[in-house]
Coordinates of C-alpha atoms in Angstrom, one line a residue:
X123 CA 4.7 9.2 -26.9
X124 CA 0.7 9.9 -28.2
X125 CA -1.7 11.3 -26.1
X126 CA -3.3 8.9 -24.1
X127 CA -5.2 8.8 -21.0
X128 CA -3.8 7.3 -18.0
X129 CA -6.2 5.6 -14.5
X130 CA -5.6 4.6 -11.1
X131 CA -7.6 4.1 -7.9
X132 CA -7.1 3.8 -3.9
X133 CA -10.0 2.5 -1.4
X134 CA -10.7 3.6 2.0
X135 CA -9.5 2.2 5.6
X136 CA -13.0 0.7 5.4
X137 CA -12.9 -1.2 1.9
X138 CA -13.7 -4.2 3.2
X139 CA -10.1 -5.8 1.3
X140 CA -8.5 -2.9 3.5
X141 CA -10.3 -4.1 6.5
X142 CA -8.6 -7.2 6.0
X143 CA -5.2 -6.1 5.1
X144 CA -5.5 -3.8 8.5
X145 CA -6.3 -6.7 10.8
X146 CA -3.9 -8.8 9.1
X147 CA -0.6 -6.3 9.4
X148 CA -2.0 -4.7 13.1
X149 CA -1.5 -8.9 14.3
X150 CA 1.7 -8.9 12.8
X151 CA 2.8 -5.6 14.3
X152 CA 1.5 -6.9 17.6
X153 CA 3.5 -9.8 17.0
X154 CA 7.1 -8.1 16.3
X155 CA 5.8 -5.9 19.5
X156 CA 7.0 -8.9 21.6
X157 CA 9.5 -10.1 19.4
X158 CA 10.7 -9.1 16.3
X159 CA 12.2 -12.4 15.7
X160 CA 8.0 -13.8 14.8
X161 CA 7.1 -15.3 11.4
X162 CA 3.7 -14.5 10.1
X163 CA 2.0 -15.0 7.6
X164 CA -1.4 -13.7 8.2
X165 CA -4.8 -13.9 5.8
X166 CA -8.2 -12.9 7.0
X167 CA -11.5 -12.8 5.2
X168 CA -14.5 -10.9 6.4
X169 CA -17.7 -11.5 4.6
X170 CA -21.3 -10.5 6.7
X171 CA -20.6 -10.1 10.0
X172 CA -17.8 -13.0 10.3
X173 CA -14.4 -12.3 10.3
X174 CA -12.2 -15.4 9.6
X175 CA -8.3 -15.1 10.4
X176 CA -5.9 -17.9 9.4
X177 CA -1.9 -18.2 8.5
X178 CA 1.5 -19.4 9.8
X179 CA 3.1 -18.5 12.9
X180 CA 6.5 -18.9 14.9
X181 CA 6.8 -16.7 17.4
X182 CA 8.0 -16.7 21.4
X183 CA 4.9 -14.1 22.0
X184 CA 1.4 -14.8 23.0
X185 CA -1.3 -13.0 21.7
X186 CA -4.7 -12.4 21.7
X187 CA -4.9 -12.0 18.0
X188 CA -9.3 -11.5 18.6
X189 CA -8.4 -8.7 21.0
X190 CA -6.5 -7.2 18.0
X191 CA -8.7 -7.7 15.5
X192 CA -11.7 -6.5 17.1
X193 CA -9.8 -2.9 18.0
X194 CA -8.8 -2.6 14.3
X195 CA -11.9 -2.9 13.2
X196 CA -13.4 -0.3 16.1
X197 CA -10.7 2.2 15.0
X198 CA -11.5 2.0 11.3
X199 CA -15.1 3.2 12.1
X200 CA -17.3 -0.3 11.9
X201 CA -19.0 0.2 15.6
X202 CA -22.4 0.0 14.9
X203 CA -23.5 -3.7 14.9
X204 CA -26.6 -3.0 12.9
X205 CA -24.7 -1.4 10.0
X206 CA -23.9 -5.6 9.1
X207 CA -20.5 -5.5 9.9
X208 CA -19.0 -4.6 13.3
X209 CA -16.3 -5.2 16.1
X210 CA -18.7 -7.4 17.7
X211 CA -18.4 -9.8 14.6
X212 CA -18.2 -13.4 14.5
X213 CA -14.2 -14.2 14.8
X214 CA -13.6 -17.7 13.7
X215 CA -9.6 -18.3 14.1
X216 CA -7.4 -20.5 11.9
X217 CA -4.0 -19.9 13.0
X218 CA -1.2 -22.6 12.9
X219 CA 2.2 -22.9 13.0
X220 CA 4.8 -22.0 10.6
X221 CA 6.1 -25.3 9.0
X222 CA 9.3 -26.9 10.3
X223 CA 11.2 -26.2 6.9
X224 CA 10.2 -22.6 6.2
X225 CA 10.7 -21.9 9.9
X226 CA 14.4 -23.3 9.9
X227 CA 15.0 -21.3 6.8
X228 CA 13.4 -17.9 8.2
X229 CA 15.6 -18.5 11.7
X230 CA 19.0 -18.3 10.6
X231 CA 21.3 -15.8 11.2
X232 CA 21.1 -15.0 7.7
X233 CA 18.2 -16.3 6.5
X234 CA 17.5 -17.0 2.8
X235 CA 14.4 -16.1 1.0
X236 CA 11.2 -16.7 2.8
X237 CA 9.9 -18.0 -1.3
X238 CA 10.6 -18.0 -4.9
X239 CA 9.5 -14.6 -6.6
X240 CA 9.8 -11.9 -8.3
X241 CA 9.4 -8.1 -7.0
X242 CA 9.3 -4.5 -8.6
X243 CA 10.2 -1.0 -6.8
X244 CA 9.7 1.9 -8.7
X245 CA 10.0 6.1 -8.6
X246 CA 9.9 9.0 -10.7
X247 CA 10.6 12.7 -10.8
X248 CA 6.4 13.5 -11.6
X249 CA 5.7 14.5 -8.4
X250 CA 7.4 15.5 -4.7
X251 CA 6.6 11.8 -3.6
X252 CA 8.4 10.6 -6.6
X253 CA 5.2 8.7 -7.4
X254 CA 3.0 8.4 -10.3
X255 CA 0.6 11.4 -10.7
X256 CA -2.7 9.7 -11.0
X257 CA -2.2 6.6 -8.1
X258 CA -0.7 10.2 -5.9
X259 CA -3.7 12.2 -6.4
X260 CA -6.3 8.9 -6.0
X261 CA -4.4 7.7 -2.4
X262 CA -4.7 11.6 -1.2
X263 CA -8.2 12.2 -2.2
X264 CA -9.0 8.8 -0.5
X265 CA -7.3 9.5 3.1
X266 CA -8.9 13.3 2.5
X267 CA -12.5 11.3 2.5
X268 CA -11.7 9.4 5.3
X269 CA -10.6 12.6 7.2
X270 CA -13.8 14.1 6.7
X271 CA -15.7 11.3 7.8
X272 CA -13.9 10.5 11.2
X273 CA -14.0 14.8 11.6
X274 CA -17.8 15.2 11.1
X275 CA -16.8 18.1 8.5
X276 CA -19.1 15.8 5.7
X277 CA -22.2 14.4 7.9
X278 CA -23.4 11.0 7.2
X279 CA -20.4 9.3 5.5
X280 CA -19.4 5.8 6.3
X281 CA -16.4 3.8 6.5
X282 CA -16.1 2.1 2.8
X283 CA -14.9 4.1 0.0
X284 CA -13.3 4.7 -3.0
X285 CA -11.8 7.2 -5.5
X286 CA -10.4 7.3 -9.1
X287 CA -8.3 9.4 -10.9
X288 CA -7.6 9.7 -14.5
X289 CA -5.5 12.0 -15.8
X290 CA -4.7 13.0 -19.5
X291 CA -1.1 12.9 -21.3
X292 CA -0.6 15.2 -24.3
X293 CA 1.8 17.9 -25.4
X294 CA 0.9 20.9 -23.1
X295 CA 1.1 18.4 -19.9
X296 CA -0.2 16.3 -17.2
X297 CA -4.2 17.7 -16.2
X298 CA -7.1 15.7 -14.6
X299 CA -9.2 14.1 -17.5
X300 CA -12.0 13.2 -14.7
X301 CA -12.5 12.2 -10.9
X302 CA -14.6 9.5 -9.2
X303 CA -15.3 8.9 -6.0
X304 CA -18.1 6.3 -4.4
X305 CA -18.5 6.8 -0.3
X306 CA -20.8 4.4 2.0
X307 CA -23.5 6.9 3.8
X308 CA -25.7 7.0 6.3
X309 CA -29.3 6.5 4.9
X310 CA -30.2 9.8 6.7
X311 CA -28.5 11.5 4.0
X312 CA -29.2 11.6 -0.3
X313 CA -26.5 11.3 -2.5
X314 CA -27.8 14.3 -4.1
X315 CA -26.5 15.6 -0.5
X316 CA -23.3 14.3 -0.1
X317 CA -22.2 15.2 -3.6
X318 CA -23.4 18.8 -3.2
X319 CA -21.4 19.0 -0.1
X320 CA -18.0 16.6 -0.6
X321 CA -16.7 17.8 -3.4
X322 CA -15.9 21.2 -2.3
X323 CA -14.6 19.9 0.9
X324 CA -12.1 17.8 -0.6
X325 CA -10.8 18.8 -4.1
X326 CA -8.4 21.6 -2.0
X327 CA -5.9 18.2 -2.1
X328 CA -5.7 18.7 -5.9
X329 CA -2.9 20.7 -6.5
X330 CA -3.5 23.4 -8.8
X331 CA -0.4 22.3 -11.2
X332 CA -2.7 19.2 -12.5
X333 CA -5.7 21.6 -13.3
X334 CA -6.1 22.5 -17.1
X335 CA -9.6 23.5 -17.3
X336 CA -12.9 21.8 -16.3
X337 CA -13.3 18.0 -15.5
X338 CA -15.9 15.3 -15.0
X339 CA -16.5 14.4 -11.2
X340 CA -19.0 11.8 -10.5
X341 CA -20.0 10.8 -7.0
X342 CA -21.6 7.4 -5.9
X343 CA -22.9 7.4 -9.8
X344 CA -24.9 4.6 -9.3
X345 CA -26.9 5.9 -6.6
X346 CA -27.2 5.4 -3.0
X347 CA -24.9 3.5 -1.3
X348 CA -25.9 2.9 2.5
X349 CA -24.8 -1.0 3.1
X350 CA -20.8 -1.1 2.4
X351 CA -18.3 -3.0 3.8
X352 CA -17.6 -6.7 4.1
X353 CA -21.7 -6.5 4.6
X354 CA -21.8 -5.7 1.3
X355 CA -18.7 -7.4 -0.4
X356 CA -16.4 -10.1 1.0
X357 CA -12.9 -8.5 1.6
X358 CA -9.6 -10.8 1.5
X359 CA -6.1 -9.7 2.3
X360 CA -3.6 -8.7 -0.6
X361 CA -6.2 -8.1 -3.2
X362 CA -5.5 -4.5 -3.3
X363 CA -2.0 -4.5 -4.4
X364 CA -2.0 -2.5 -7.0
X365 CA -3.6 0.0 -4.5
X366 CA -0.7 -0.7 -2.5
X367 CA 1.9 0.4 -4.6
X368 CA 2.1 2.2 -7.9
X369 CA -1.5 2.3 -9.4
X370 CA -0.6 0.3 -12.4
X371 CA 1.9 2.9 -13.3
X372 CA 4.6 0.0 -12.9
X373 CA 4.8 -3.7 -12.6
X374 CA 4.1 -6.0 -9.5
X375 CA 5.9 -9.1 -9.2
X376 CA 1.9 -10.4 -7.7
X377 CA 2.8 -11.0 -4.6
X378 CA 0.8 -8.9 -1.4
X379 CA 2.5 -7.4 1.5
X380 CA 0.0 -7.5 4.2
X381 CA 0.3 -10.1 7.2
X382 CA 3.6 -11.0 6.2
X383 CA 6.9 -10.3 7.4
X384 CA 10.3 -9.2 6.6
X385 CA 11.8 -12.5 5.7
X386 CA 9.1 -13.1 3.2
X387 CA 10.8 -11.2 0.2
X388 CA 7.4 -9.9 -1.6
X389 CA 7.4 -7.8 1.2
X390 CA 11.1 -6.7 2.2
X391 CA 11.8 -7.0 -1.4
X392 CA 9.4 -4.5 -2.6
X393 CA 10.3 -2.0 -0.4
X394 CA 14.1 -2.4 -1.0
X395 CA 13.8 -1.7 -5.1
X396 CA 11.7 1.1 -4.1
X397 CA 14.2 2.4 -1.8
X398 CA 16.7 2.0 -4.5
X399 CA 14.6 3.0 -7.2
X400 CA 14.0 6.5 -5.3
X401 CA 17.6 7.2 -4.5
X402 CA 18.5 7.2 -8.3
X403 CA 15.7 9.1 -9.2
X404 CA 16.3 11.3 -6.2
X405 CA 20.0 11.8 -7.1
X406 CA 19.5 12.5 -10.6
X407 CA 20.7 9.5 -12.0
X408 CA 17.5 9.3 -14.0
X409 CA 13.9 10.8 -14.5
X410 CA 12.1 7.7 -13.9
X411 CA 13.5 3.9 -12.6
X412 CA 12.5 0.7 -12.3
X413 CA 13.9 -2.0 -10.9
X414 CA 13.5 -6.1 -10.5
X415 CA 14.7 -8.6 -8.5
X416 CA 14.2 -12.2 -8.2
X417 CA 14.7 -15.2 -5.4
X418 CA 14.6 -18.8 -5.1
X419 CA 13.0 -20.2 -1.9
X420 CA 16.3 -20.6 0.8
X421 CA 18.7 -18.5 -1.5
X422 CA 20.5 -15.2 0.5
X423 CA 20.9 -13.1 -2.4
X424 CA 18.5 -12.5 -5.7
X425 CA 19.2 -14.8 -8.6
X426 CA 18.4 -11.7 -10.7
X427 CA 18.6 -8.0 -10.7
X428 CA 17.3 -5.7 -13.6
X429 CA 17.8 -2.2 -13.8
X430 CA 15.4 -0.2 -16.7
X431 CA 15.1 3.5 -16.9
X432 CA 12.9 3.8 -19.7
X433 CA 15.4 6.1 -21.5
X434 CA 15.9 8.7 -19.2
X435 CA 18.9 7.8 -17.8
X436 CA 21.7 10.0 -17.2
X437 CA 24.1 7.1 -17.3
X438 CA 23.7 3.8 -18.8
X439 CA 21.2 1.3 -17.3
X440 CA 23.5 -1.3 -17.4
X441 CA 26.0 1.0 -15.0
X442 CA 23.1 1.8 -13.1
X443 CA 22.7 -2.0 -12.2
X444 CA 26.4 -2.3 -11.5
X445 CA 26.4 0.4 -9.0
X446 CA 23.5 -0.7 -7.2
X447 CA 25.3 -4.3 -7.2
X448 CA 28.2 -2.2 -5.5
X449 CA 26.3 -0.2 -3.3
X450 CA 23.6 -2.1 -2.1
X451 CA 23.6 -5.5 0.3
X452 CA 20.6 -6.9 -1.4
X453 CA 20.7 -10.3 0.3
X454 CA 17.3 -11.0 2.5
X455 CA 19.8 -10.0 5.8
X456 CA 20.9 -6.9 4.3
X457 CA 17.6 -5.8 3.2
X458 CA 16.3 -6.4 6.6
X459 CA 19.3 -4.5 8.6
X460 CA 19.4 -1.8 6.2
X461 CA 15.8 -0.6 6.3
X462 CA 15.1 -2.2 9.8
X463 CA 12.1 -4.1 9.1
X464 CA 11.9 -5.8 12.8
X465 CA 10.2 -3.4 14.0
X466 CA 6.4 -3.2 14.1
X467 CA 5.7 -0.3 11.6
X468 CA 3.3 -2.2 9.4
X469 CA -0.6 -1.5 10.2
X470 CA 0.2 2.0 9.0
X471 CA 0.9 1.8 5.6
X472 CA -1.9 -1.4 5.3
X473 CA -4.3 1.6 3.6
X474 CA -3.4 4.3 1.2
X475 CA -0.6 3.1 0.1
X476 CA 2.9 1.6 1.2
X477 CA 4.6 3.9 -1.0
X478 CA 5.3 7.9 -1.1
X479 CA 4.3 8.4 2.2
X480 CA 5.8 11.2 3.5
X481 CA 2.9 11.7 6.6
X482 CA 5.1 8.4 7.7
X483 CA 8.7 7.8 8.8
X484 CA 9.5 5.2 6.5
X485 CA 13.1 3.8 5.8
X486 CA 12.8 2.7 2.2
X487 CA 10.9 6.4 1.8
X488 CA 14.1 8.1 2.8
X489 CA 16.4 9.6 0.8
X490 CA 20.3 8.8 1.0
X491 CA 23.0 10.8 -1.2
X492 CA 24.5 8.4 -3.9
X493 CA 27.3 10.0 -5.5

């Protein structure tokens, strides 16, 4: 392959998209809390200082999905109501029930596909997460920023965030081309200030191995940035999915994870191909895997599986496929059982990423021997 230059970004817990995926997965974990039988399917918008929540529920469990909503947003770091955005916000709630068909569907023993779709799981062998390098280094220098805030160790920094990494491809390797970072701050504070003092506090989670010689950094390059958050710039759940998973790296079937559960399969059907995808890269089956799968709406197992190791296989892809055919119960039950996705593990990986996330006990993050 040429040289060629290669970008991916994360956001902050207090991106205002974030804020919302956050609200939207800590209701559903609060949900499955009670009973890990509930159907969700929860959206939320926060734009000023109104927060608007809305989706499909069936569930035995009673909740005060305000209560919830208005702790998230405290624990993120939005507590100061004259910053524009707070947990003393406007909550305006559109929550209904699930419909009678999808519910009927999503209640059977072995329930079928919670909607037609198409999802992607992906690893490879370029780093110890078996994740892309540049999406790896952007998620870890944004959860090192939001450390720093929440310790004090970088006075006047603020919720909303974001970093950038691009990273160059050529004969001699994989090194950081630049870095870019853009944090909310108090107006207290210059960004003359805060880029004097971050960036020595926080490139230490660079490893060394991706360092060839000097590289650009630019912080807040546009200036000051003191209103952030959905005061700023309207956040919706799910629009951060490539944030969510593989930086661009790979392919997303389109579909978002947060708010939903397991039966929906652009959730529990993400997870499961990355699961699989990391076992074969894991076991040395090949340097880098990608795998599809695809459902129709009430079906138990995938209509399709697809199985492509971009040439680095150790053994055919198409033997690849058949063994995970073999090994795998890839029907929505199996996937649920398998990875135990009942349980109410979700508001955790709703920022910096769902996947290589070894700070979390994840079941589609472990690895299994495949012989």
């Amino acid at each position: 392959m040429d040289n060629f230059l290669f970008t991916s970004e994360s956001v902050t817990e207090g991106h205002p998209d974030k804020v919302c995926d956050q609200i939207s997965d800590a209701i559903l974990d609060a949900y499955l809390t009670e009973d890990p039988y509930a159907k969700c399917a929860i959206e939320c918008m926060a734009t000023g200082n109104t927060l608007i929540i809305a989706g499909e529920v069936s569930s035995k469990a009673v909740i005060n999905i305000e209560k919830v909503a208005r702790k998230t947003i405290q624990e993120i770091g939005y507590t100061d109501s004259s910053s524009g955005f707070s947990d003393q916000c406007e909550i305006q709630l559109r929550v209904q029930k699930q419909s009678v068909e999808l519910n009927k569907n999503a209640s059977q023993k072995r329930p079928g596909a919670g909607d037609q779709g198409l999802m992607f799981g992906y690893a490879c062998d370029h780093t110890d997460e078996y994740m892309p390098v540049p999406i790896y280094l952007a998620q870890r220098l944004a959860r090192e920023l939001t450390q720093l805030r929440k310790s004090g160790a970088v006075p006047g920094l603020r919720p909303d965030g974001k970093t950038q990494v691009t990273m160059s491809y050529d004969d001699d390797g994989v090194y950081i081309h630049n870095v870019v970072i853009a944090t909310q701050h108090s107006k207290d504070i210059s960004t003359q200030e805060i880029s004097n003092t971050l960036w020595p506090k926080i490139k230490h989670v660079i490893p060394d191995e991706f360092i060839k010689s000097d590289f650009l950094v630019f912080i807040n390059a546009a200036g000051d940035f003191i209103t952030g958050g959905p005061a700023a710039d309207t956040g919706l759940t799910g629009r951060k999915i490539i944030v969510d998973t593989y930086g661009g790296w790979a392919r997303h079937g389109g579909g978002s994870f947060s708010g939903k559960d397991c039966t929906k399969v652009d959730r529990s059907g993400s997870y499961m191909t990355r699961y699989i995808a990391k076992n074969v890269v894991a076991s040395g089956m090949a340097k880098e895997c990608e795998i599809q799968i695809a459902f129709v709406i009430g079906e138990e197992k995938p209509v399709s599986v697809r199985v492509d190791t971009f040439g680095t296989g150790a053994v055919p892809d198409s033997k690849i496929e058949s063994y995970i055919n073999q090994r795998f119960d890839l029907s929505v039950y199996g996937i649920i059982e398998q990875l135990q996705l009942r349980k109410p593990v979700y508001k955790q990986v709703a920022a910096y990423g769902h996947f290589g996330r070894s700070d979390l006990n994840l079941t589609w993050e472990k690895i299994v021997k495949i012989d």
